[in-house]
Structure formats: C-alpha cells, structure tokens
Short mmCIF file of C-alpha atoms and ligand atoms in Angstrom, two decimals:
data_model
loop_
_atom_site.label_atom_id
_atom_site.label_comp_id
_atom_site.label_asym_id
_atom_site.label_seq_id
_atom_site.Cartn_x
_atom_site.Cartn_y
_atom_site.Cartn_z
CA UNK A 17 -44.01 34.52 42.24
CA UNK A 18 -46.35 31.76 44.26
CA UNK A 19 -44.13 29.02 45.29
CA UNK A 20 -46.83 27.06 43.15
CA UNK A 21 -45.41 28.80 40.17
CA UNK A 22 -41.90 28.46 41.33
CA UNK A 23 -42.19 24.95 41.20
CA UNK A 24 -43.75 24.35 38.00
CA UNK A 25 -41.07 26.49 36.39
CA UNK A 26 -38.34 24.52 37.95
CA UNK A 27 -39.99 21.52 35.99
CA UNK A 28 -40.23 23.58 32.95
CA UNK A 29 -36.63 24.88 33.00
CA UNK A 30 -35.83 21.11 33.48
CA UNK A 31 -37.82 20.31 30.76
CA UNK A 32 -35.78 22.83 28.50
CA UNK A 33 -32.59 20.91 29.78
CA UNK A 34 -32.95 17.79 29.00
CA UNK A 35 -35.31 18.03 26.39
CA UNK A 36 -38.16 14.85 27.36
CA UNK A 37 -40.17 13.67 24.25
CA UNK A 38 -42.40 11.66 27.04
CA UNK A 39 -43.20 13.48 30.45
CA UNK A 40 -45.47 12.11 32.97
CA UNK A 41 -46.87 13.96 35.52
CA UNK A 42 -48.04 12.18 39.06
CA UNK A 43 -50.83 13.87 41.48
CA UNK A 44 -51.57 15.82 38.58
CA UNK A 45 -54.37 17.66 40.06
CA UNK A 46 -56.17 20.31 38.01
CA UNK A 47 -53.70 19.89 35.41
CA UNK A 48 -51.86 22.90 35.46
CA UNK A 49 -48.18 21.48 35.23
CA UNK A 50 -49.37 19.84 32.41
CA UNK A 51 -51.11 22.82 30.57
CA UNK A 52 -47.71 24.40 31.25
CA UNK A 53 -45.72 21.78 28.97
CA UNK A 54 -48.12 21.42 26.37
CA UNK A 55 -46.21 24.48 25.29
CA UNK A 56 -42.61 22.83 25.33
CA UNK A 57 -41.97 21.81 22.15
CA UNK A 58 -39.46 19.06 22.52
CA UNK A 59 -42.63 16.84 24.42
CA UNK A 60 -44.56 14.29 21.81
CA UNK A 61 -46.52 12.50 25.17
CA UNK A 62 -47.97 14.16 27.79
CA UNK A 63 -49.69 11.98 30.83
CA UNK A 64 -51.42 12.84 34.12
CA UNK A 65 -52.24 10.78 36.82
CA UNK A 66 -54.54 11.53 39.69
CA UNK A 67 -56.01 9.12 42.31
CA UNK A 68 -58.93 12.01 42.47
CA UNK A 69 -60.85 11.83 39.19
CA UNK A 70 -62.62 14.91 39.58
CA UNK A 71 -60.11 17.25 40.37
CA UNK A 72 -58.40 16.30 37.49
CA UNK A 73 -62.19 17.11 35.48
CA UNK A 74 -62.05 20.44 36.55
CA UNK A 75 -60.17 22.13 33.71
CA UNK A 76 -59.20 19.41 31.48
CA UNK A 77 -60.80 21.03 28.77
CA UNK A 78 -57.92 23.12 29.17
CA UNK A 79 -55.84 20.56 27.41
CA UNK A 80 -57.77 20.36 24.64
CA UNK A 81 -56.43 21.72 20.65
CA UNK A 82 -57.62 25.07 20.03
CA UNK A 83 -59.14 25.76 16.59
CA UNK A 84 -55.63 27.46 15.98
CA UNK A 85 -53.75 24.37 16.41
CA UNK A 86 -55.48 22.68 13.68
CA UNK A 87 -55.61 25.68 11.16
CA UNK A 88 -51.66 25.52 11.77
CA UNK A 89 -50.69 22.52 12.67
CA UNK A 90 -47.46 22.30 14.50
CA UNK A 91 -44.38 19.65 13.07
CA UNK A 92 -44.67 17.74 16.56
CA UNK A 93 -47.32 15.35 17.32
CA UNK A 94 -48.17 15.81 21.03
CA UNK A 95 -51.13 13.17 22.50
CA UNK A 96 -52.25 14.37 26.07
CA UNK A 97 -53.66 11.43 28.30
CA UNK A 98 -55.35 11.43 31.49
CA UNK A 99 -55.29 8.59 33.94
CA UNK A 100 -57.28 8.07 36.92
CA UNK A 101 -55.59 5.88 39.58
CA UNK A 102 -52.75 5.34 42.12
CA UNK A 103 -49.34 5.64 42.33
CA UNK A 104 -49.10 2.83 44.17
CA UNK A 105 -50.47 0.43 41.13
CA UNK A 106 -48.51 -0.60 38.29
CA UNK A 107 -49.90 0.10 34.50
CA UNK A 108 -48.11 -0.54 31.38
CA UNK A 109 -49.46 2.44 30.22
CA UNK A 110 -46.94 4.55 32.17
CA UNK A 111 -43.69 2.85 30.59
CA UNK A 112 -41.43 4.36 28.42
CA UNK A 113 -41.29 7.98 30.06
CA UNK A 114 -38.17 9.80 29.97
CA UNK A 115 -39.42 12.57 32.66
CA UNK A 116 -41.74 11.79 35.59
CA UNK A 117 -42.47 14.26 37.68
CA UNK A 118 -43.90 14.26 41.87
CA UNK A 119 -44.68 17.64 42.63
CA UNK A 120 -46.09 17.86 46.25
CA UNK A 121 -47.60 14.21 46.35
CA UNK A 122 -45.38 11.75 48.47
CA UNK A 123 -46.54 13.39 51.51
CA UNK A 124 -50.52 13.08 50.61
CA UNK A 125 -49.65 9.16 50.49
CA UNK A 126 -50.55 6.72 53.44
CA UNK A 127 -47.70 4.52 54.59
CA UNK A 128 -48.90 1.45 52.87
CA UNK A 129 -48.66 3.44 49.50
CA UNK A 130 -45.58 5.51 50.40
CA UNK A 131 -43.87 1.84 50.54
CA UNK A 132 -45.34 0.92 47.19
CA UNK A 133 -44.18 4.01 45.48
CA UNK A 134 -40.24 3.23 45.18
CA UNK A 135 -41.18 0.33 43.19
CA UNK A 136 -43.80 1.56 40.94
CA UNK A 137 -41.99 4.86 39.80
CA UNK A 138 -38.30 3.98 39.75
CA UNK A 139 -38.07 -0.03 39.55
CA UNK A 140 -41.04 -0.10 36.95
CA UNK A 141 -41.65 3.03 35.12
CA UNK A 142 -37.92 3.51 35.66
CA UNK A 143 -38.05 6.95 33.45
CA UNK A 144 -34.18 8.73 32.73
CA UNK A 145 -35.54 11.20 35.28
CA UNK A 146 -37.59 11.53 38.21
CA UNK A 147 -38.53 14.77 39.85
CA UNK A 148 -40.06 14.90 44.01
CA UNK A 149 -41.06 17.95 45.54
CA UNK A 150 -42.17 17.95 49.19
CA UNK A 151 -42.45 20.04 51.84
CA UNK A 152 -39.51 21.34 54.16
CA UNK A 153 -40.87 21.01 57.59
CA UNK A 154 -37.61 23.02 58.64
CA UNK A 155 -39.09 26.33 56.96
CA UNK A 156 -42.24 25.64 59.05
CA UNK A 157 -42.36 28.00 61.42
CA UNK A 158 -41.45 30.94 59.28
CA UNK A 159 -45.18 30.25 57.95
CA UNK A 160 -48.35 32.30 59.77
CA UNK A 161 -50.43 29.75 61.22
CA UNK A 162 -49.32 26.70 60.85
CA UNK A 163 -49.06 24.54 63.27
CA UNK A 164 -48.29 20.73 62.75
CA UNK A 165 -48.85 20.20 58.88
CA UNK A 166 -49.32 22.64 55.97
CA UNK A 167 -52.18 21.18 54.78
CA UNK A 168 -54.70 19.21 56.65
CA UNK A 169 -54.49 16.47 53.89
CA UNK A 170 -50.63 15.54 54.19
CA UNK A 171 -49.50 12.38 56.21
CA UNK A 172 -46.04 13.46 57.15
CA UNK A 173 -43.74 16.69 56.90
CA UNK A 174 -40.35 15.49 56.44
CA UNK A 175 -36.93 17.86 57.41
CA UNK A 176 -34.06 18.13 55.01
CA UNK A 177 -32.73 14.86 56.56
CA UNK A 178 -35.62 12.76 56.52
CA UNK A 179 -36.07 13.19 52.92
CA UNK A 180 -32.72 13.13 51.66
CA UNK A 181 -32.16 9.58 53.43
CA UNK A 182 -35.49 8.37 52.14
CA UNK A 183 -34.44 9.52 48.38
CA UNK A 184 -30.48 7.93 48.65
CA UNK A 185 -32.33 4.90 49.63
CA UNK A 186 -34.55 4.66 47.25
CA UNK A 187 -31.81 5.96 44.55
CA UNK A 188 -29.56 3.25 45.41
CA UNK A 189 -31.92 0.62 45.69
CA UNK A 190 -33.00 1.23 41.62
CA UNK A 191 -29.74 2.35 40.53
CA UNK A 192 -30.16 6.15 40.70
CA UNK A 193 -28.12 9.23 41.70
CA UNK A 194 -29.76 12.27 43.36
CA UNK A 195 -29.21 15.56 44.09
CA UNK A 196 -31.12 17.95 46.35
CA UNK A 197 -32.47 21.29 45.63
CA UNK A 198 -35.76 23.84 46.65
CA UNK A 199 -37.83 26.49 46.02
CA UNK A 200 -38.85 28.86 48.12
CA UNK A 201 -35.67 30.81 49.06
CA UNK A 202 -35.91 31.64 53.27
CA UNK A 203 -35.78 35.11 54.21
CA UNK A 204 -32.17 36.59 54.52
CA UNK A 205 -30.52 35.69 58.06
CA UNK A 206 -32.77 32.28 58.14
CA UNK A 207 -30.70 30.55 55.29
CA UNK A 208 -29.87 28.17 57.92
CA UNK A 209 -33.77 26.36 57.72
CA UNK A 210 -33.15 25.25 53.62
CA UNK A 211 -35.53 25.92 50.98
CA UNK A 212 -39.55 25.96 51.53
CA UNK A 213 -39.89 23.23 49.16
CA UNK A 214 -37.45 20.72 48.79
CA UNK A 215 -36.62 19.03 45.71
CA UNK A 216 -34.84 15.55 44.41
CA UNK A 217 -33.88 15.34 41.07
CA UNK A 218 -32.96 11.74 40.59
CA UNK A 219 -31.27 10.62 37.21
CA UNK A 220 -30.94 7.03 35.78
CA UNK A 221 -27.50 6.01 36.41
CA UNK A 222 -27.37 3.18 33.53
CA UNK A 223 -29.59 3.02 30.08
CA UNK A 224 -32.26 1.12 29.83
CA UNK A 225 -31.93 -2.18 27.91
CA UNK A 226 -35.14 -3.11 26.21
CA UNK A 227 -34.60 -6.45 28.27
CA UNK A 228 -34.37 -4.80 31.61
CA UNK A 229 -37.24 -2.88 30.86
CA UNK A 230 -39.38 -5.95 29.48
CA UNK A 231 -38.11 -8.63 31.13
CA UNK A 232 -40.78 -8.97 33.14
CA UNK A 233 -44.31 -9.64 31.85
CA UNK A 234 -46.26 -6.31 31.89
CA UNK A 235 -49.31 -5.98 33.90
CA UNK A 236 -52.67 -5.99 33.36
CA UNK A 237 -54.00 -2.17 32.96
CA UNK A 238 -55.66 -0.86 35.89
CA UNK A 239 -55.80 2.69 35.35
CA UNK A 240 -58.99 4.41 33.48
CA UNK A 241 -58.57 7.21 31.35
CA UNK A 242 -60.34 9.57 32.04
CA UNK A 243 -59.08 12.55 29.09
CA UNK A 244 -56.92 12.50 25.73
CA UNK A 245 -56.40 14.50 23.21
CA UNK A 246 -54.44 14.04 19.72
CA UNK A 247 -52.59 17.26 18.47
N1 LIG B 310 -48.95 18.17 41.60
C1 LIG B 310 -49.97 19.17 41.80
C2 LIG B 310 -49.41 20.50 42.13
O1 LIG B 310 -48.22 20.59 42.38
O2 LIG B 310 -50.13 21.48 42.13
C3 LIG B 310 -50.99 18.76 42.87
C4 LIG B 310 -50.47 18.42 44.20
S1 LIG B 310 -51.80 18.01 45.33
C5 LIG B 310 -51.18 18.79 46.73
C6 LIG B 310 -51.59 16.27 45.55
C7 LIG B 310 -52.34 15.44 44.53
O3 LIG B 310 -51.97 14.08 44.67
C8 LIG B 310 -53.86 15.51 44.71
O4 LIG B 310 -54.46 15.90 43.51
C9 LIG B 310 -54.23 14.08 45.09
O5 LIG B 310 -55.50 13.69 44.60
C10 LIG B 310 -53.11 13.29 44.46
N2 LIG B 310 -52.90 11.95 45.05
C11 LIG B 310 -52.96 11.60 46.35
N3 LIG B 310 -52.72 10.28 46.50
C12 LIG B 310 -52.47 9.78 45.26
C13 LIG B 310 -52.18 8.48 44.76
N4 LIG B 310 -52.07 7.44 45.57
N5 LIG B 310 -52.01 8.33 43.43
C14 LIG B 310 -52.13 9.40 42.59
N6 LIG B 310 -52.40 10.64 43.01
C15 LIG B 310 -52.59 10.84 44.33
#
C-alpha cells in the first residue's frame, strides 16, 4: 500500500492497542486520518487541527453522520471537532486527550514554531500518548527525483539521528519515554538506510494528576472551529 496508507494504519492499529476514548489529530489536512477513526469504536472525541483552514474544508463533509447512523444509532457517543490554528498556540480546547497524533507535520514547521511545539503538545496537552511521523532523509536517495527535500513545503529533513535526539530531548524534558519505529520498509540489501518514514511513539511516563494538569490557569481560546458534528 501508499506509504500514506501505511501510516494511517500504524495509527489505527495503535488505536486498537491502547484503546483512546479522546484522539487528536495535528496537521490534519483533508481529514482522512480522522475519517479513518471515526470507525474505531473505543473513540468518544475526535479533533483536527490544521493551520490551513481550507484544506481541512475540502472533505469535511466527510465527517458528517450518515442517515444510517441516526436510523441505528450506535451505544458510543462520538463528537468530531475541527479547529483551525497552530500548533504552536495553546487552547484549552485541546486538553484532556489521551492520543495525539503528528503525522508528517514537524517538518512543515518554521524554527520559531518547531521550538514552540515541545511545549504546547507534551508540557500542555500532555496526552498518555503522542505519535510523530517525519521523514527519513537517510532513505532519500532511494527516491526518483528528489533532490534536497521531498516536498517543496518542508523546512528540514532530519536522519535517524537528528530526530531521535530531538524526540529523547523533548521526552525527557516532559517526562516521557520513546521508542522509534517507520514505515516504509527499504528495499532488501538497503536495510542499512532505516525506514522511509520514521516514527516516535512517546508514552506518558507518570499519570496525570488533575493538579498537574490544572495547575496552571488555562488560556484564553484562540483556535476557531471551523467543523463539528454530534453522533
Ligand atoms: N497529517 C496529514 C497526513 O499525514 O496526510 C497531513 C500532513 S501535511 C504534509 C502537513 C499539514 O500540516 C498541512 O495540512 C499543513 O497545513 C499543516 N500545518 C503546517 N503548519 C502547521 C501549524 N503550525 N499548525 C497546524 N498545522 C500545520
């Protein structure tokens, strides 16, 4: 399958692991990953986050109840929420998540937001889980054509070691473990370049305490949504 695919059904088989009643998903795009879980039936809160408004637009409608779910309605609740605005802001509306996933979005982040992000998603939203896909600049040059970045919109490419000493920083610093994985499996006698997308799976390493999450005064909301939907 398209290494797309591949990595939205890493998050799903994650999902059927640990079993997330609240999933949040960041750089949400055209809301695919999310149409995806609406189907897991462990998740009662669904959120997206885009800094792009209009990409997430697109095919939102695709999130919406079909007449089927309300001639039979299921024993779950499930409330679908879109959010337009930046990782690099804090919201109250994006506490309380037990899964938050970053599928192929650090690297679309300018420095000054890249430094923000630590904070935001693991010292405030501080979910159980947190899930960062990137590219593997190491698998690079098995690709046709390109030739600094994969995509003209990324910032930065980072190699097996860059990332993994950016994410055991950042783990440390909020009180996480990680533990490194991929997609994208390299063609047999080039096992030595890693997988085409790497992957951190970071886990809270001590439960939350309702002070430790509220201890602080909350901010004021900043993001706009932009979709929801009440199953
Ligand atoms: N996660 C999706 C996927 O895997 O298909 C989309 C990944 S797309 C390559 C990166 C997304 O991150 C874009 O939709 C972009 O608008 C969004 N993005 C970039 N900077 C952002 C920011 N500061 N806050 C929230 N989203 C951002």
């Amino acid at each position: 399958p398209p290494l797309y695919k591949q990595r939205y059904q890493f998050i799903q088989d994650l999902v059927g692991k640990y079993k997330p009643k609240k999933v949040a998903d960041l750089g949400c795009a055209d809301c695919t990953l999310l149409w995806m879980l609406k189907f897991c039936s462990c998740i009662e809160v669904l959120a997206g986050l885009d800094i792009c408004a209009s990409v997430m637009k697109e095919n939102m409608h695709r999130l919406s109840p079909l007449p089927g779910d309300y001639l039979q309605p299921a024993e779950r609740s499930l409330t679908v929420t879109l959010y337009h605005g930046s990782v690099a802001h804090k919201d109250p509306c994006m506490l309380g998540f037990d899964l938050v996933t970053c599928i192929e979005l650090i690297e679309h982040l300018e420095q000054s937001e890249l430094e923000k992000f630590p904070e935001v998603v693991f010292g405030f939203m501080a979910p159980s889980i947190v899930v960062i896909s990137t590219p593997n600049s190491e698998f690079n040059p098995l690709l046709p054509g390109v030739t600094l970045f994969r995509h003209p919109d990324h910032k930065f490419e980072w190699n097996r070691v860059q990332f993994q000493s950016w994410a055991l920083e950042t783990a440390r610093g909020y009180d996480y473990a990680v533990e490194f994985t991929g997609v994208g499996h390299p063609p047999t006698g080039m096992e030595n370049v890693g997988f085409c997308t790497q992957i951190g799976v970071f886990v809270r390493k001590y439960p939350q305490t309702s002070e430790s999450a509220w201890s602080e005064k909350p901010p004021e909301a900043v993001y706009k949504t932009v979709f929801k939907a009440v199953y």
